[in-house]
Short mmCIF file of C-alpha atoms and ligand atoms in Angstrom, two decimals:
data_model
loop_
_atom_site.label_atom_id
_atom_site.label_comp_id
_atom_site.label_asym_id
_atom_site.label_seq_id
_atom_site.Cartn_x
_atom_site.Cartn_y
_atom_site.Cartn_z
CA MET A 1 102.26 127.88 86.76
CA GLU A 2 105.03 128.62 89.25
CA SER A 3 102.69 128.39 92.10
CA GLN A 4 101.36 125.09 90.82
CA MET A 5 104.92 123.71 90.56
CA ARG A 6 105.60 124.61 94.18
CA HIS A 7 102.82 122.32 95.30
CA GLN A 8 103.92 119.31 93.38
CA ILE A 9 104.97 116.35 95.52
CA PRO A 10 106.92 113.52 93.92
CA ALA A 11 105.71 110.08 94.94
CA THR A 12 106.35 106.50 93.83
CA LEU A 13 103.39 104.66 92.23
CA ILE A 14 103.49 100.90 92.29
CA PRO A 15 100.49 99.43 90.28
CA GLY A 16 101.12 95.99 91.67
CA ASP A 17 99.55 92.66 90.66
CA GLY A 18 96.10 91.23 89.96
CA ILE A 19 93.49 93.95 90.46
CA GLY A 20 96.21 96.38 91.43
CA PRO A 21 96.61 98.10 88.07
CA GLU A 22 92.83 98.38 87.74
CA VAL A 23 92.18 99.98 91.08
CA VAL A 24 95.34 102.13 90.85
CA ALA A 25 94.29 103.47 87.40
CA ALA A 26 90.92 104.48 88.91
CA THR A 27 92.73 106.15 91.84
CA VAL A 28 95.00 108.12 89.61
CA GLN A 29 92.05 109.25 87.44
CA ILE A 30 90.24 110.49 90.54
CA LEU A 31 93.22 112.13 92.09
CA ASP A 32 93.78 114.04 88.83
CA ALA A 33 90.21 115.26 88.85
CA LEU A 34 90.83 116.36 92.46
CA GLY A 35 94.00 118.33 91.48
CA SER A 36 96.14 116.25 93.73
CA PRO A 37 99.75 117.45 94.24
CA PHE A 38 101.37 114.04 93.48
CA ILE A 39 103.77 113.56 90.59
CA TRP A 40 103.98 109.88 90.02
CA ASP A 41 107.12 107.86 89.37
CA VAL A 42 105.71 104.51 88.25
CA GLN A 43 107.67 101.50 89.41
CA GLN A 44 107.03 97.74 89.56
CA ALA A 45 107.16 95.14 92.27
CA GLY A 46 105.77 91.70 93.00
CA VAL A 47 104.98 89.37 90.09
CA ALA A 48 104.89 92.48 87.86
CA GLY A 49 108.43 93.26 89.06
CA VAL A 50 109.47 89.74 87.98
CA THR A 51 107.79 90.18 84.60
CA HIS A 52 109.20 93.71 83.91
CA CYS A 53 112.59 93.53 85.57
CA GLY A 54 113.22 89.89 86.58
CA ASP A 55 113.01 90.90 90.24
CA PRO A 56 110.05 90.96 92.70
CA LEU A 57 111.63 94.06 94.30
CA PRO A 58 113.69 95.78 91.63
CA GLU A 59 116.48 98.17 92.61
CA ALA A 60 114.83 100.96 90.62
CA THR A 61 111.70 100.62 92.79
CA LEU A 62 113.67 100.77 95.97
CA ALA A 63 115.68 103.79 94.72
CA SER A 64 112.47 105.65 93.81
CA VAL A 65 110.92 105.08 97.26
CA ARG A 66 114.27 105.94 98.93
CA LYS A 67 114.23 109.27 97.02
CA ASN A 68 110.58 110.20 97.36
CA LYS A 69 109.94 108.73 100.83
CA LEU A 70 106.36 108.49 99.74
CA ALA A 71 104.53 105.81 97.79
CA LEU A 72 101.08 104.51 96.83
CA LYS A 73 101.21 100.79 96.24
CA GLY A 74 98.78 98.34 94.70
CA PRO A 75 98.63 94.80 96.17
CA LEU A 76 101.57 92.42 95.43
CA THR A 77 101.08 88.76 94.87
CA THR A 78 103.14 86.44 97.06
CA PRO A 79 103.51 82.77 96.15
CA ILE A 80 102.00 80.45 98.84
CA GLY A 81 104.19 77.92 100.64
CA GLU A 82 107.19 78.33 98.44
CA GLY A 83 108.72 80.85 95.95
CA PHE A 84 110.01 84.43 96.62
CA ARG A 85 109.53 86.15 99.93
CA SER A 86 106.76 88.77 100.19
CA SER A 87 107.78 92.04 98.55
CA ASN A 88 105.32 93.78 100.90
CA VAL A 89 107.21 92.45 103.96
CA ARG A 90 110.53 93.30 102.33
CA LEU A 91 109.46 96.88 101.59
CA ARG A 92 108.36 97.32 105.19
CA GLU A 93 111.70 96.00 106.38
CA GLU A 94 113.77 97.97 103.90
CA PHE A 95 112.22 101.31 104.93
CA GLN A 96 111.57 100.28 108.55
CA LEU A 97 107.84 100.99 108.22
CA PHE A 98 107.11 99.84 111.75
CA GLY A 99 103.64 101.36 112.18
CA ASN A 100 100.74 100.09 110.10
CA VAL A 101 97.53 102.14 110.54
CA ARG A 102 94.30 100.61 109.28
CA PRO A 103 91.22 102.71 109.87
CA VAL A 104 87.69 101.46 109.11
CA ARG A 105 84.49 103.46 109.01
CA THR A 106 80.92 102.56 108.03
CA ILE A 107 80.11 104.39 104.87
CA ILE A 108 77.15 102.31 103.74
CA PRO A 109 74.78 101.98 106.70
CA GLY A 110 74.00 98.31 107.28
CA ARG A 111 74.47 95.59 109.77
CA TYR A 112 77.32 97.49 111.48
CA ASP A 113 76.23 101.13 111.53
CA LYS A 114 78.54 103.89 112.71
CA VAL A 115 81.61 101.78 113.12
CA ASP A 116 84.71 103.98 113.45
CA LEU A 117 87.78 102.16 114.46
CA VAL A 118 91.52 102.38 113.97
CA LEU A 119 93.79 99.35 114.10
CA VAL A 120 97.47 99.91 114.58
CA ARG A 121 99.56 96.91 113.70
CA GLU A 122 103.22 96.36 114.58
CA ASN A 123 104.65 95.82 111.12
CA LEU A 124 108.11 94.36 111.35
CA GLY A 125 108.35 91.74 114.09
CA GLY A 126 106.44 88.83 115.58
CA PHE A 127 106.18 85.82 113.26
CA TYR A 128 106.89 87.90 110.22
CA VAL A 129 110.66 87.84 110.68
CA ALA A 130 110.65 84.60 108.73
CA HIS A 131 112.68 82.51 111.15
CA GLU A 132 111.20 79.31 109.79
CA TYR A 133 112.58 75.92 109.05
CA TYR A 134 111.84 72.21 108.73
CA VAL A 135 113.37 69.48 110.77
CA PRO A 136 113.78 66.20 108.86
CA VAL A 137 112.81 63.03 110.63
CA GLY A 138 113.56 59.61 108.99
CA ASP A 139 112.87 59.92 105.28
CA ASP A 140 110.48 62.90 105.66
CA PRO A 141 112.48 66.11 105.04
CA ARG A 142 109.54 68.15 106.37
CA ALA A 143 108.55 66.14 109.35
CA VAL A 144 108.54 69.09 111.76
CA ALA A 145 107.90 72.78 111.03
CA VAL A 146 109.31 75.45 113.37
CA ALA A 147 108.70 79.21 113.40
CA THR A 148 110.27 81.70 115.76
CA GLY A 149 108.63 84.97 116.55
CA VAL A 150 110.64 88.01 117.59
CA ASN A 151 109.39 91.05 119.56
CA THR A 152 111.93 93.42 121.05
CA ARG A 153 111.13 95.74 123.87
CA ASP A 154 112.30 98.63 121.77
CA ALA A 155 109.98 97.69 118.86
CA CYS A 156 107.04 97.15 121.28
CA THR A 157 107.60 100.46 123.00
CA ARG A 158 107.93 102.19 119.59
CA ILE A 159 104.63 100.92 118.26
CA ALA A 160 102.84 101.60 121.55
CA LYS A 161 104.09 105.23 121.51
CA PHE A 162 103.18 105.52 117.89
CA ALA A 163 99.61 104.33 118.70
CA PHE A 164 99.21 106.68 121.72
CA GLU A 165 100.61 109.59 119.69
CA TYR A 166 98.17 108.79 116.96
CA ALA A 167 95.32 108.72 119.56
CA VAL A 168 96.24 112.15 120.90
CA LYS A 169 96.57 113.70 117.50
CA HIS A 170 93.32 112.23 116.18
CA GLU A 171 91.42 112.72 119.46
CA ARG A 172 90.84 109.02 120.12
CA LYS A 173 90.07 108.17 123.67
CA LYS A 174 90.82 104.53 124.25
CA ILE A 175 93.42 102.02 123.07
CA THR A 176 92.82 98.29 123.49
CA VAL A 177 96.07 96.22 123.39
CA VAL A 178 95.43 92.85 121.62
CA HIS A 179 97.67 89.96 122.72
CA LYS A 180 97.78 86.30 123.63
CA ALA A 181 99.86 86.68 126.77
CA ASN A 182 98.10 83.70 128.43
CA ILE A 183 99.74 81.34 125.99
CA LEU A 184 102.49 83.23 124.15
CA LYS A 185 103.55 84.65 127.48
CA VAL A 186 106.94 85.81 126.34
CA LEU A 187 106.33 86.91 122.77
CA THR A 188 103.10 88.76 123.34
CA GLY A 189 103.63 89.25 127.09
CA LEU A 190 106.47 91.63 126.30
CA PHE A 191 104.23 93.52 123.86
CA LEU A 192 101.56 93.99 126.62
CA GLU A 193 104.17 94.94 129.19
CA ALA A 194 105.71 97.59 126.94
CA ALA A 195 102.29 98.98 126.04
CA ARG A 196 101.35 99.20 129.72
CA ASP A 197 104.55 101.15 130.42
CA VAL A 198 103.87 103.59 127.56
CA ALA A 199 100.20 103.98 128.65
CA ARG A 200 101.31 105.43 132.00
CA GLU A 201 102.77 108.40 130.16
CA TYR A 202 99.35 109.11 128.66
CA GLU A 203 97.22 108.63 131.81
CA GLY A 204 94.31 111.05 131.88
CA ARG A 205 94.58 111.61 128.16
CA VAL A 206 94.18 108.20 126.49
CA GLU A 207 92.66 105.19 128.32
CA MET A 208 94.20 101.75 127.83
CA ASN A 209 92.82 98.25 128.35
CA ASP A 210 93.82 94.90 126.95
CA VAL A 211 92.08 91.85 125.50
CA ILE A 212 93.09 88.42 124.46
CA VAL A 213 92.98 88.07 120.66
CA ASP A 214 90.34 85.34 120.40
CA ALA A 215 88.02 87.16 122.70
CA CYS A 216 88.71 90.39 120.75
CA ALA A 217 87.61 88.60 117.51
CA MET A 218 84.36 87.57 119.11
CA GLN A 219 83.76 91.01 120.66
CA LEU A 220 84.34 92.65 117.29
CA VAL A 221 81.39 90.65 115.90
CA MET A 222 79.16 91.17 118.94
CA ASN A 223 79.86 94.77 119.80
CA PRO A 224 82.58 96.58 117.74
CA TRP A 225 81.38 99.99 119.11
CA GLN A 226 83.08 99.24 122.47
CA PHE A 227 86.43 99.73 120.76
CA ASP A 228 88.10 102.94 119.63
CA MET A 229 91.68 101.90 118.73
CA LEU A 230 93.30 98.45 118.70
CA VAL A 231 97.03 97.94 118.84
CA CYS A 232 98.21 94.57 117.75
CA THR A 233 101.24 92.47 117.14
CA ASN A 234 102.01 91.78 113.52
CA LEU A 235 100.08 88.58 112.87
CA PHE A 236 97.06 89.47 115.02
CA GLY A 237 96.94 92.85 113.33
CA ASP A 238 96.96 91.18 109.91
CA ILE A 239 94.07 88.90 110.82
CA LEU A 240 91.89 91.38 112.72
CA SER A 241 92.25 94.10 109.99
CA ASP A 242 90.58 91.77 107.51
CA GLN A 243 87.87 91.19 110.13
CA LEU A 244 87.41 94.93 110.60
CA ALA A 245 87.11 95.30 106.85
CA GLY A 246 84.30 92.75 107.02
CA LEU A 247 82.38 94.97 109.45
CA VAL A 248 82.23 97.85 106.97
CA GLY A 249 81.48 96.04 103.70
CA GLY A 250 84.54 93.87 103.03
CA LEU A 251 88.08 94.21 101.77
CA GLY A 252 87.07 96.73 99.20
CA MET A 253 86.49 99.28 101.96
CA ALA A 254 89.73 99.16 104.07
CA PRO A 255 92.79 101.45 103.53
CA GLY A 256 96.19 101.14 105.16
CA ALA A 257 99.26 103.28 105.78
CA ASN A 258 102.67 101.97 106.58
CA HIS A 259 104.73 104.58 108.55
CA GLY A 260 108.47 104.66 109.26
CA THR A 261 110.42 107.57 110.74
CA ASP A 262 110.84 109.32 107.34
CA THR A 263 109.03 107.15 104.77
CA ALA A 264 105.39 106.20 104.29
CA ILE A 265 103.75 103.73 101.92
CA PHE A 266 100.00 103.74 101.48
CA GLU A 267 98.09 100.71 100.31
CA ALA A 268 94.80 98.80 100.50
CA VAL A 269 94.42 96.12 103.18
CA HIS A 270 93.38 93.58 100.51
CA GLY A 271 95.56 91.53 98.26
CA SER A 272 95.71 91.14 94.48
CA ALA A 273 92.36 89.28 94.32
CA PRO A 274 93.30 86.89 91.52
CA ASP A 275 89.72 85.53 91.41
CA ILE A 276 88.42 88.86 89.91
CA ALA A 277 91.61 90.25 88.35
CA GLY A 278 91.36 91.50 84.81
CA LYS A 279 87.50 91.59 84.89
CA GLY A 280 87.27 95.33 85.62
CA VAL A 281 84.87 94.71 88.56
CA ALA A 282 87.17 95.35 91.53
CA ASN A 283 86.12 97.92 94.13
CA PRO A 284 88.79 100.69 94.13
CA ILE A 285 87.62 102.27 97.37
CA SER A 286 90.33 100.69 99.64
CA ILE A 287 93.20 102.16 97.72
CA LEU A 288 91.28 105.32 97.09
CA LEU A 289 90.85 105.81 100.78
CA ALA A 290 94.55 104.97 101.22
CA SER A 291 95.28 107.81 98.78
CA GLY A 292 93.08 109.95 101.01
CA LEU A 293 95.30 109.03 103.95
CA MET A 294 98.29 109.98 101.80
CA LEU A 295 96.73 113.42 101.14
CA ASP A 296 96.24 113.89 104.97
CA HIS A 297 99.85 112.86 105.43
CA VAL A 298 101.16 115.64 103.12
CA GLY A 299 98.86 118.24 104.71
CA LYS A 300 96.22 118.20 101.98
CA SER A 301 93.34 117.23 104.18
CA ASP A 302 90.97 119.60 102.31
CA LEU A 303 91.44 117.40 99.20
CA ALA A 304 91.13 114.20 101.38
CA VAL A 305 87.77 115.46 102.75
CA ARG A 306 86.49 116.25 99.17
CA LEU A 307 87.56 112.73 98.14
CA ARG A 308 85.82 111.02 101.02
CA THR A 309 82.73 113.09 100.55
CA ALA A 310 82.58 112.20 96.88
CA ILE A 311 82.95 108.48 97.62
CA THR A 312 80.17 108.69 100.22
CA GLU A 313 77.83 110.51 97.75
CA VAL A 314 78.44 108.09 94.97
CA LEU A 315 77.78 105.06 97.25
CA ASN A 316 74.74 106.46 99.09
CA THR A 317 73.12 109.21 97.00
CA ASP A 318 73.93 107.96 93.48
CA GLN A 319 73.75 104.38 94.63
CA ILE A 320 76.59 103.38 92.31
CA ARG A 321 78.44 100.44 93.79
CA THR A 322 80.65 97.63 92.67
CA ARG A 323 79.66 93.99 92.85
CA ASP A 324 81.27 93.30 96.19
CA LEU A 325 78.83 95.89 97.64
CA LYS A 326 75.83 94.21 95.82
CA GLY A 327 75.93 96.82 93.03
CA THR A 328 76.47 96.34 89.33
CA ALA A 329 79.04 99.10 88.58
CA SER A 330 82.40 98.29 87.03
CA THR A 331 85.61 99.73 88.51
CA ARG A 332 85.59 102.35 85.67
CA GLU A 333 81.92 103.32 86.17
CA PHE A 334 82.48 103.81 89.80
CA ALA A 335 85.57 105.91 89.17
CA ASP A 336 83.70 108.03 86.60
CA ALA A 337 80.93 108.62 89.13
CA VAL A 338 83.41 109.78 91.77
CA VAL A 339 85.02 112.10 89.14
CA ARG A 340 81.55 113.58 88.37
CA ARG A 341 80.94 114.31 92.00
CA ILE A 342 84.35 115.89 92.49
CA GLU A 343 83.89 118.11 89.42
CA ASN A 344 80.49 119.26 90.81
CA SER A 345 81.76 119.83 94.29
P1 NAI B 401 92.74 89.11 98.66
O1 NAI B 401 92.54 90.22 99.59
O2 NAI B 401 93.42 89.41 97.37
O3 NAI B 401 91.24 88.58 98.26
C1 NAI B 401 90.33 88.01 99.24
C2 NAI B 401 88.86 88.08 98.68
O4 NAI B 401 88.44 89.42 98.74
C3 NAI B 401 88.78 87.62 97.23
O5 NAI B 401 87.58 86.93 97.06
C4 NAI B 401 88.76 88.96 96.45
O6 NAI B 401 88.06 88.88 95.22
C5 NAI B 401 88.07 89.89 97.40
N1 NAI B 401 88.58 91.30 97.22
C6 NAI B 401 89.77 91.74 97.64
N2 NAI B 401 89.90 93.01 97.33
C7 NAI B 401 88.75 93.33 96.60
C8 NAI B 401 88.32 94.56 95.97
N3 NAI B 401 89.10 95.66 95.98
N4 NAI B 401 87.12 94.53 95.33
C9 NAI B 401 86.36 93.42 95.32
N5 NAI B 401 86.79 92.24 95.94
C10 NAI B 401 87.91 92.21 96.64
O7 NAI B 401 93.42 87.90 99.49
P2 NAI B 401 93.97 86.52 98.97
O8 NAI B 401 93.15 86.00 97.82
O9 NAI B 401 94.15 85.73 100.11
O10 NAI B 401 95.39 86.93 98.37
C11 NAI B 401 95.69 87.08 96.99
C12 NAI B 401 97.20 87.51 96.86
O11 NAI B 401 97.34 88.83 97.40
C13 NAI B 401 98.19 86.65 97.56
O12 NAI B 401 99.33 86.48 96.72
C14 NAI B 401 98.56 87.39 98.83
O13 NAI B 401 99.83 87.16 99.26
C15 NAI B 401 98.48 88.83 98.27
N6 NAI B 401 98.21 89.85 99.34
C16 NAI B 401 98.89 91.08 99.18
C17 NAI B 401 98.68 92.08 100.08
C18 NAI B 401 99.37 93.38 99.83
O14 NAI B 401 99.94 93.61 98.83
N7 NAI B 401 99.44 94.26 100.84
C19 NAI B 401 97.75 91.91 101.20
C20 NAI B 401 97.06 90.64 101.18
C21 NAI B 401 97.33 89.66 100.32
MG1 MG B 402 96.51 90.86 105.29
#
């Protein structure tokens, strides 16, 4: 009992909106079967935060993450065009989660076999700083829309160092810096310049090249195997990580980790999927794999490996898949199958 207690790790659990509670419930069930060390403090955010506490980012949720410095978060709905600001973006800002790691790997062999890529996204700057406004002209209050992007040399250097350190630690050989420095010469030119400076410190250990974002999008479809790691500004990283997910079976297959200097929040790349919410058919693999990254993060890679093995066996040996993967299993049936594999492993 005492030895069990010693290995418990408190963490915040945010079920989130839409399919969030469904995929989070599946994940908790599977982590329990795995004997994971996490002790969950359940908190709300997003639309669920408004419903439960009248706030899309309640103080209790912030206090819990501040204390635990570790969270697993379901997707949070953000109103489009108007309404409250993204709680995801606010969480990243509040805890200075500057480094977003989004790995993708082919699990189900298909059109894109053996894809194994890691995208690192700068998570705080660029066009996400929300310096946006309308300029009225005549009787049109929204005649002109203006957005300002902000990249600082410090932030660019920090994310580049983070990416190179990740490469060294995970034995990745090449980093491709994604930019649009031909057009956004200042905003993304600085990003490229800082990355080149950092790359010099890693010469002989990690190779670096760069690519313009539009060409990168095309190359990812034509020949994704040429890439090892991508490091991107905030907006390009957001867009390309959904594209990467598409290479390996869709948004149901893509986990993410948001890292700061002392806090980390793990989540799926996808959103709250309102079109399938409440139907019990969502694919829980993205957030499950995110919980695997969380196990790696706390030094429990043995459990993470068992988790990933069980997922692979259920998909490929048992052939149990959710609808997005052309299967017929419900979220719950898939989760039960993973639990069976874990119990027999
Ligand atoms: P989305 O990622 O929620 O859904 C896009 C498409 O992928 C939908 O057809 C959906 O059914 C499908 N999909 C996504 N996850 C799936 C899963 N696990 N299993 C099966 N199918 C899945 O993107 P959308 O619709 O643009 O955004 C919905 C809401 O989510 C918005 O309010 C958006 O702001 C929010 N969002 C939140 C994120 C977060 O919390 N980190 C990230 C992305 C979007
Ligand atoms: Mg996104």
